[in-house]
mmCIF file of C-alpha atoms in Angstrom:
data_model
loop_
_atom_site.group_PDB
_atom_site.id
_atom_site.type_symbol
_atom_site.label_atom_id
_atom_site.label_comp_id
_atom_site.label_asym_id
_atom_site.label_seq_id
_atom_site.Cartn_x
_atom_site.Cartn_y
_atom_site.Cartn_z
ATOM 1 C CA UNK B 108 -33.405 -51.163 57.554
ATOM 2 C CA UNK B 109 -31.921 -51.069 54.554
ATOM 3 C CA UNK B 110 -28.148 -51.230 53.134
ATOM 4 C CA UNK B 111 -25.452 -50.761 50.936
ATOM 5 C CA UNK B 112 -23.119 -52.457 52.558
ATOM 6 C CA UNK B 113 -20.282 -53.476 49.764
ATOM 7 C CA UNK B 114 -21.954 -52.035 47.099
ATOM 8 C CA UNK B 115 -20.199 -49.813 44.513
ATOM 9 C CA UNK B 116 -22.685 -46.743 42.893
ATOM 10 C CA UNK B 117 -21.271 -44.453 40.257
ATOM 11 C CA UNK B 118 -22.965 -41.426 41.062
ATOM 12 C CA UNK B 119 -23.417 -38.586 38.082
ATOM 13 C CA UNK B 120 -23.379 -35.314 39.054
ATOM 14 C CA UNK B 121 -22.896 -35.461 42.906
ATOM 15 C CA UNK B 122 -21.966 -32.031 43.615
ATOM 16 C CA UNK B 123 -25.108 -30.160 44.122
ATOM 17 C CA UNK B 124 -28.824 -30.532 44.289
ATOM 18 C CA UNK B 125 -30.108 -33.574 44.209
ATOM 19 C CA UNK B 126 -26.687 -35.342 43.512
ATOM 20 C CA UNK B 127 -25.516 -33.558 46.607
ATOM 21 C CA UNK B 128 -28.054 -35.258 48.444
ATOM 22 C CA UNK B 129 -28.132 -38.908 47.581
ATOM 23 C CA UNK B 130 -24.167 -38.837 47.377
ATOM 24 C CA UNK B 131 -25.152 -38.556 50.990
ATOM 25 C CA UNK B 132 -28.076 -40.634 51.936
ATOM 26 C CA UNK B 133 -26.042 -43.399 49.382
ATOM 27 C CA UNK B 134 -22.569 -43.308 52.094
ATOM 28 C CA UNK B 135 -24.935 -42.996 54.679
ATOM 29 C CA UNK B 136 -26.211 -46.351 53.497
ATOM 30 C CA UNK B 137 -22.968 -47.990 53.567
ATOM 31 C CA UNK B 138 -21.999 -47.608 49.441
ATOM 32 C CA UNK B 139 -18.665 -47.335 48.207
ATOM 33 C CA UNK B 140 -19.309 -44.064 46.409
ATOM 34 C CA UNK B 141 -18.113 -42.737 43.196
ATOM 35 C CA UNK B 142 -19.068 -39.334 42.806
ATOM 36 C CA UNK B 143 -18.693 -37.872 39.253
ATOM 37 C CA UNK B 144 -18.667 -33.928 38.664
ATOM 38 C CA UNK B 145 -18.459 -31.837 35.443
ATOM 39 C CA UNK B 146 -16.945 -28.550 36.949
ATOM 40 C CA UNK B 147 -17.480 -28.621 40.096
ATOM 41 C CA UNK B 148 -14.761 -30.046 42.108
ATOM 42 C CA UNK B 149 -15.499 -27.955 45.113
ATOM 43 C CA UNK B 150 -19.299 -29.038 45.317
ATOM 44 C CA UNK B 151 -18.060 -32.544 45.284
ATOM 45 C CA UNK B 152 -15.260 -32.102 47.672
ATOM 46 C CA UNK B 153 -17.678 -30.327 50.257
ATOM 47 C CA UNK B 154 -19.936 -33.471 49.634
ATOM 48 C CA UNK B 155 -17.214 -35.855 50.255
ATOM 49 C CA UNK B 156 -16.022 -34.031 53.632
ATOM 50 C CA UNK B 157 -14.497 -36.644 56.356
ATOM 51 C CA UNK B 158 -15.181 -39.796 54.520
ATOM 52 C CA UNK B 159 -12.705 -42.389 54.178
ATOM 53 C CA UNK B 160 -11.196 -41.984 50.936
ATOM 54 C CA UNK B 161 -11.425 -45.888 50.698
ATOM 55 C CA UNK B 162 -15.331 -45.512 50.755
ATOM 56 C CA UNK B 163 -15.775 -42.385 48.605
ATOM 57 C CA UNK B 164 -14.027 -41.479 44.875
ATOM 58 C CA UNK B 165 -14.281 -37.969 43.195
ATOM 59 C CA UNK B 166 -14.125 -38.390 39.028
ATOM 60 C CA UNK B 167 -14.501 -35.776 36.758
ATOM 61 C CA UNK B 168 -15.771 -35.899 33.479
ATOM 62 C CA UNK B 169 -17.261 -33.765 30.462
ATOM 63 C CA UNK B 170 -20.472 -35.202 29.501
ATOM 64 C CA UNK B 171 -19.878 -33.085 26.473
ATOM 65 C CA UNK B 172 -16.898 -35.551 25.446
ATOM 66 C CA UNK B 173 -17.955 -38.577 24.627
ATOM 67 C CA UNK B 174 -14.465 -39.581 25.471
ATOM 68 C CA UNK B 175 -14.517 -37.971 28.942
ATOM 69 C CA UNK B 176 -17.583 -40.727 29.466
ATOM 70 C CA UNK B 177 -15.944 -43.744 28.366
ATOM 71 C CA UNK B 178 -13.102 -43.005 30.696
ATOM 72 C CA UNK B 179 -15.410 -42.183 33.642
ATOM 73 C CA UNK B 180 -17.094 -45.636 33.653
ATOM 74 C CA UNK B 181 -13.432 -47.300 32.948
ATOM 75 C CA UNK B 182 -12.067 -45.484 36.123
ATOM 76 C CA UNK B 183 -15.217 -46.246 37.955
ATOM 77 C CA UNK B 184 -14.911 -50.158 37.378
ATOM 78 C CA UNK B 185 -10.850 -50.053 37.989
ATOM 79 C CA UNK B 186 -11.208 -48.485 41.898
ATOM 80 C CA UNK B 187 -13.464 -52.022 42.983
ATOM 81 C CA UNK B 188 -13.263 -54.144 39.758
ATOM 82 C CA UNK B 189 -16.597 -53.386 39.732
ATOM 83 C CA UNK B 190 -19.930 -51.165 39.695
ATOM 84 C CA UNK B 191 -23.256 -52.526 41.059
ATOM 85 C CA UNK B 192 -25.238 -49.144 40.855
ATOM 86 C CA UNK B 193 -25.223 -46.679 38.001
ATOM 87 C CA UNK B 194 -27.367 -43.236 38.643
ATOM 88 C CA UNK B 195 -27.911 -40.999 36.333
ATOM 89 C CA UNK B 196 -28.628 -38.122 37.472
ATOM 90 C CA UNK B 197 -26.416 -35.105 35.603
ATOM 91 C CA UNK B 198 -28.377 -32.842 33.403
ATOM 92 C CA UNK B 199 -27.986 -29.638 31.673
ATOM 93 C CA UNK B 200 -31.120 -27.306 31.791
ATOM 94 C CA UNK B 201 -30.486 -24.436 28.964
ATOM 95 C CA UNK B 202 -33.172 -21.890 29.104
ATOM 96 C CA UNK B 203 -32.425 -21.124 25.074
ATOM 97 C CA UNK B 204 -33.030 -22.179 21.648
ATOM 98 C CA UNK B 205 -36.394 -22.146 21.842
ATOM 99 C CA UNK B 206 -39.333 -22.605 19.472
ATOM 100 C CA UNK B 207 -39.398 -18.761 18.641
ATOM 101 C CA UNK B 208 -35.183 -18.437 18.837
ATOM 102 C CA UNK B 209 -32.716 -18.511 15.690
ATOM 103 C CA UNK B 210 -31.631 -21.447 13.574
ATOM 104 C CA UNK B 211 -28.123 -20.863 14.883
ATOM 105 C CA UNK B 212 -28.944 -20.997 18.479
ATOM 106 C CA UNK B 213 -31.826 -24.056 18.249
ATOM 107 C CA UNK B 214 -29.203 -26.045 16.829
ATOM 108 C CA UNK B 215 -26.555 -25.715 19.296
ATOM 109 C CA UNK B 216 -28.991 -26.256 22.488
ATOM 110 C CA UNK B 217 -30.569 -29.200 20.855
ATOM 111 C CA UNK B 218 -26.841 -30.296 20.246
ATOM 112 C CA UNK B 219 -25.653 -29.958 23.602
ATOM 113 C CA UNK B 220 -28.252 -30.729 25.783
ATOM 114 C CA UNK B 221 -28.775 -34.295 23.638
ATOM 115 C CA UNK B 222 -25.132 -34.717 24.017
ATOM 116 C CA UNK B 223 -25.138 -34.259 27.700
ATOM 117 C CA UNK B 224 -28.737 -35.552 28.875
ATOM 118 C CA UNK B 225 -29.250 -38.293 26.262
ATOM 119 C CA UNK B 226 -25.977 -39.898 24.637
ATOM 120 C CA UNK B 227 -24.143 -39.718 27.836
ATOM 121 C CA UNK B 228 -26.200 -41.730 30.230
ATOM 122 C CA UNK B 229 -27.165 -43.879 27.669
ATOM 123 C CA UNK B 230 -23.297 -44.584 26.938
ATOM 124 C CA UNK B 231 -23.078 -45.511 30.859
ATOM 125 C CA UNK B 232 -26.255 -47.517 30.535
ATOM 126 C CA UNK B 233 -24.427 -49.635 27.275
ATOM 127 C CA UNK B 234 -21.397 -49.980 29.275
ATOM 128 C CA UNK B 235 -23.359 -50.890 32.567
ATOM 129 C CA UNK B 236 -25.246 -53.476 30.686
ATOM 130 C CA UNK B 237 -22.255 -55.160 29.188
ATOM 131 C CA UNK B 238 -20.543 -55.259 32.683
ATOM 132 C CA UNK B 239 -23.631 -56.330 34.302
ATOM 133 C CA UNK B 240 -24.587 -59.282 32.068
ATOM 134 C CA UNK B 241 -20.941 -60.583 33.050
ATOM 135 C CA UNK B 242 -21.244 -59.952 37.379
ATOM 136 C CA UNK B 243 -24.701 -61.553 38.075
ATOM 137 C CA UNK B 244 -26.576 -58.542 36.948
ATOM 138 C CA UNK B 245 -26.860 -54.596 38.544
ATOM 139 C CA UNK B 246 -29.183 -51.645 39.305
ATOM 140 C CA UNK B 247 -29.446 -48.128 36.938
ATOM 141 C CA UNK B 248 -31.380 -45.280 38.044
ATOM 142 C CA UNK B 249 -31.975 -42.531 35.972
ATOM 143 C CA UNK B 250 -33.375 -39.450 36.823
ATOM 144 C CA UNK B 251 -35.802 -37.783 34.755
ATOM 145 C CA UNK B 252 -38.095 -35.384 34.851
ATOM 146 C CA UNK B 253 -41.840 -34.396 34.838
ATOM 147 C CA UNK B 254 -40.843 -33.131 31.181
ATOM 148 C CA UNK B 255 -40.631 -36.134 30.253
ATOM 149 C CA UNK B 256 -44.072 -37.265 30.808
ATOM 150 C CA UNK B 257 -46.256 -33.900 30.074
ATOM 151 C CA UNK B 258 -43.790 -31.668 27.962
ATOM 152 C CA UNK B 259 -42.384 -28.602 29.160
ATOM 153 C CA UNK B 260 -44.386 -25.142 29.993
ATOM 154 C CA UNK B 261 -42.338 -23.089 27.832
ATOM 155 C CA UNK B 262 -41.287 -23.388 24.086
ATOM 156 C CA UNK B 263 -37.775 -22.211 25.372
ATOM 157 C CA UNK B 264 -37.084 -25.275 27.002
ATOM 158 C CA UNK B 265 -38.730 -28.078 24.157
ATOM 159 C CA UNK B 266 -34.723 -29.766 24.151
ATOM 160 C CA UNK B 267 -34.609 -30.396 27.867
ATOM 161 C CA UNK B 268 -38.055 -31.482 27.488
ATOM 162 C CA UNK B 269 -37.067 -33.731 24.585
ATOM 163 C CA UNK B 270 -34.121 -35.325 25.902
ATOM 164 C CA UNK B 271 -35.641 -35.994 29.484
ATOM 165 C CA UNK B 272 -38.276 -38.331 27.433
ATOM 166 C CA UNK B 273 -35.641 -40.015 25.235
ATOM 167 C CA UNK B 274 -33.275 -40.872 28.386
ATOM 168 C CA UNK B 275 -36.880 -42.511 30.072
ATOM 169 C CA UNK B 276 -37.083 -44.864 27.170
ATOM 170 C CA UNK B 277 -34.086 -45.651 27.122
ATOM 171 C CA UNK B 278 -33.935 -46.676 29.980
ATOM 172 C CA UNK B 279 -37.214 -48.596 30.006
ATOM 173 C CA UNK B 280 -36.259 -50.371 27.001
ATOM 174 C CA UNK B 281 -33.306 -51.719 29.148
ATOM 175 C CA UNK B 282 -35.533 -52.482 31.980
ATOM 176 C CA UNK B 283 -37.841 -54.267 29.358
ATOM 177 C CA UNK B 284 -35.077 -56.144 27.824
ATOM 178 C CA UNK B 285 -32.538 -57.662 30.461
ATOM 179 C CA UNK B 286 -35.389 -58.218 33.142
ATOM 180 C CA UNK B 287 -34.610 -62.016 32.749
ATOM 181 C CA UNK B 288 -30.557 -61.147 33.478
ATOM 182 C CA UNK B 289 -30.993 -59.413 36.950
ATOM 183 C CA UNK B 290 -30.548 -56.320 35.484
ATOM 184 C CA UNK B 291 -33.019 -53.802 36.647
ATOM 185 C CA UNK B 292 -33.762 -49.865 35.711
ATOM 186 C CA UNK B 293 -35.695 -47.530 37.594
ATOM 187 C CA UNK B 294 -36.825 -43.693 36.459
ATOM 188 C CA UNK B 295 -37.610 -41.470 38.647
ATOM 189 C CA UNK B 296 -39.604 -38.067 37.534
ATOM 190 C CA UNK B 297 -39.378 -35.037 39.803
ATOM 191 C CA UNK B 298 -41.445 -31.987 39.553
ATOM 192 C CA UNK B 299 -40.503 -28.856 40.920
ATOM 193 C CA UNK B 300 -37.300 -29.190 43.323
ATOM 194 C CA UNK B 301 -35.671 -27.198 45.473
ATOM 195 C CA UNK B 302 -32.477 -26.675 43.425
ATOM 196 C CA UNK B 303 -30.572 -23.780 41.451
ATOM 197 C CA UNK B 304 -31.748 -25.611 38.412
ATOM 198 C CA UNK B 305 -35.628 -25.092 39.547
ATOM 199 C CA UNK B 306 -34.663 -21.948 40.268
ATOM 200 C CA UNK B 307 -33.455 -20.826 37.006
ATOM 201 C CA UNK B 308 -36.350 -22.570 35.389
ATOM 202 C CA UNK B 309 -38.803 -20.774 37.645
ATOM 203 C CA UNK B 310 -37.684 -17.647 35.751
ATOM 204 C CA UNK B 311 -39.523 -18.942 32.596
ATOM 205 C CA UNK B 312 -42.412 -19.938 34.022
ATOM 206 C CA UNK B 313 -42.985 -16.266 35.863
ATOM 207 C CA UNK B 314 -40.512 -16.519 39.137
ATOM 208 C CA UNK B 315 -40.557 -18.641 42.119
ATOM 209 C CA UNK B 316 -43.926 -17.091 43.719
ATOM 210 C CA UNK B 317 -45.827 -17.807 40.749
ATOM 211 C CA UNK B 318 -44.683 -21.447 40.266
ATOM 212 C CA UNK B 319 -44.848 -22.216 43.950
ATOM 213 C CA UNK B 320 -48.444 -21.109 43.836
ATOM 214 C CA UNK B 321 -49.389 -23.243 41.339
ATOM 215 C CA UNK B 322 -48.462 -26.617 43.326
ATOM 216 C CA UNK B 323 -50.637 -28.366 45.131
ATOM 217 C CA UNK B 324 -48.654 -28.732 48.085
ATOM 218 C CA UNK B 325 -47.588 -24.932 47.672
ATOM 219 C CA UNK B 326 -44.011 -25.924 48.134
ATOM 220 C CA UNK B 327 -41.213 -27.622 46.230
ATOM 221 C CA UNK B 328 -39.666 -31.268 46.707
ATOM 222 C CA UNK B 329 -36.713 -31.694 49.115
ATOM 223 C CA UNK B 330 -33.661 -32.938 46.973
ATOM 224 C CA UNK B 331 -33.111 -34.965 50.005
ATOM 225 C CA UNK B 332 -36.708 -36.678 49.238
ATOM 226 C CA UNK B 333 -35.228 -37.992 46.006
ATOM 227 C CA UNK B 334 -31.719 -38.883 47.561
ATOM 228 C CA UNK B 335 -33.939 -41.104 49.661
ATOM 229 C CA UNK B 336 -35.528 -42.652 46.895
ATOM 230 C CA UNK B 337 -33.017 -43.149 44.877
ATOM 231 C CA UNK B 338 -30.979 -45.440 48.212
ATOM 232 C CA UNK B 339 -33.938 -47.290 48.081
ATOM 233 C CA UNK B 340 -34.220 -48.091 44.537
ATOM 234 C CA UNK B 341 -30.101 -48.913 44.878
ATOM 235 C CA UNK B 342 -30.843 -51.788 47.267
ATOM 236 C CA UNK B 343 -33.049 -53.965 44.347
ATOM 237 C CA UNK B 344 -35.528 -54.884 47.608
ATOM 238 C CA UNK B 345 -38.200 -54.223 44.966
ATOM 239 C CA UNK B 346 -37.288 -55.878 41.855
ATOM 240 C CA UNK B 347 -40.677 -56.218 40.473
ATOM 241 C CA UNK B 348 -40.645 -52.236 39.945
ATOM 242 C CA UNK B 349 -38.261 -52.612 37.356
ATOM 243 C CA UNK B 350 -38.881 -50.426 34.583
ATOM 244 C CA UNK B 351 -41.399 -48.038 36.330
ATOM 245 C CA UNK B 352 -41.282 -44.586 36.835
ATOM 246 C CA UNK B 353 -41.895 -42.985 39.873
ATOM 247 C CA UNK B 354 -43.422 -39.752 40.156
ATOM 248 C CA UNK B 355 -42.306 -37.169 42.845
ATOM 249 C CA UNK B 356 -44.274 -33.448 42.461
ATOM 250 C CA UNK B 357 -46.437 -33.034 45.287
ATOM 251 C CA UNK B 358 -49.671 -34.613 43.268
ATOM 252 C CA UNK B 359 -49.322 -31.414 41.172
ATOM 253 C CA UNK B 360 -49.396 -33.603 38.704
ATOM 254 C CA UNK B 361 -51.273 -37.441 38.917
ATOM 255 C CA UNK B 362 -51.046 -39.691 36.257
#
């Protein structure tokens, strides 16, 4: 029912998890697919498996450059002239530098993981705003977290937590103020998925029984659940939802 058809989507971390997933559900859709990767060129290539290469382009980049960014979104706009999708969905989840660790080692996870899940998407959102305001307008999807609306369980984690609220405002403030230019941002705000990076977090939180029992549902979101949402959020067939977030955890937790 609904399509891609012509569309170009620059894709952020597309080689496992939930990136895995809507890379995907997005070429299943009909998008021309560019399908960025920090270190994983394998992931991506396993991704991108039999699709025409004029459909589907693998970029790598260092969110931890903010050189390697700038250059991403240039490459992504040279393949079609042009991007009509940007999702953000690369993170870094660093289970360190916690309330209770040193100076030494707070200050370099709060470094990196703003670097990586703050400054870089919100460098592809500038860019994507600029090249949007001059092509009729454009989509960004960022995905977020349930951090970023309750705060994390553990003081370990308070950056993640952190920078998972600053990219949501962000990217509401864009939502808020280029509504009247056809430019539209969505967040989306999984709880507990069923990725490596849920995995590793389960280990704070008491292992993978523990936090299992604790959902409602007693099991943890698809990544394929959120690929889906995000292809539907890429089409703009609800414009008027523009600057919401979307909450996908089960009803573990209701807002």
């Amino acid at each position: 029912m609904f399509s891609l058809t012509g569309k170009t989507v620059l894709l952020t971390g597309a080689s496992k998890g939930i990136g895995a997933e809507t890379a995907k559900m997005l070429l299943g859709m009909g998008a021309n697919l560019i399908a960025h990767y920090g270190g994983d060129r394998a992931g991506v290539e396993a991704v991108l498996a039999g699709v025409d290469p004029a459909r589907a382009l693998a970029l790598q980049a260092d969110f931890s450059k903010p050189e390697d960014v700038r250059q991403l979104w240039e490459q992504a706009v040279a393949w079609k002239g042009r991007v009509d999708v940007l999702v953000n969905n690369a993170a870094i989840f660093l289970n360190a530098g916690g309330i209770e660790e040193d100076e030494a080692e707070w200050d370099e996870v709060w470094d990196k993981t703003m670097q990586v899940n703050v400054r870089a998407p919100a460098d592809l959102m500038r860019n994507a705003v600029h090249h949007y305001k001059t092509n009729g307008g454009g989509i960004i999807v960022t995905v977020v977290s349930w951090n970023a609306q309750r705060g994390s369980s553990s003081p370990k984690t308070i950056a993640y937590a952190a920078s998972k609220g600053a990219i949501k405002a962000a990217t509401q403030t864009i939502a808020r103020t280029y509504a009247d230019q056809n430019i539209l941002a969505f967040i989306i705000a999984p709880g507990v998925v069923k990725t490596r990076m849920s995995e590793e977090s389960a280990l704070v939180l008491g292992g993978v029984e523990k936090l299992t029992a604790d959902l409602a549902m007693k099991e943890w979101v698809p990544p394929e659940e959120i690929g889906s949402l995000i292809g539907f959020l890429a089409t703009g067939a609800c414009r008027h939802m523009t600057g919401g977030t979307i909450d996908v955890n089960g009803a573990t937790y209701v807002r």
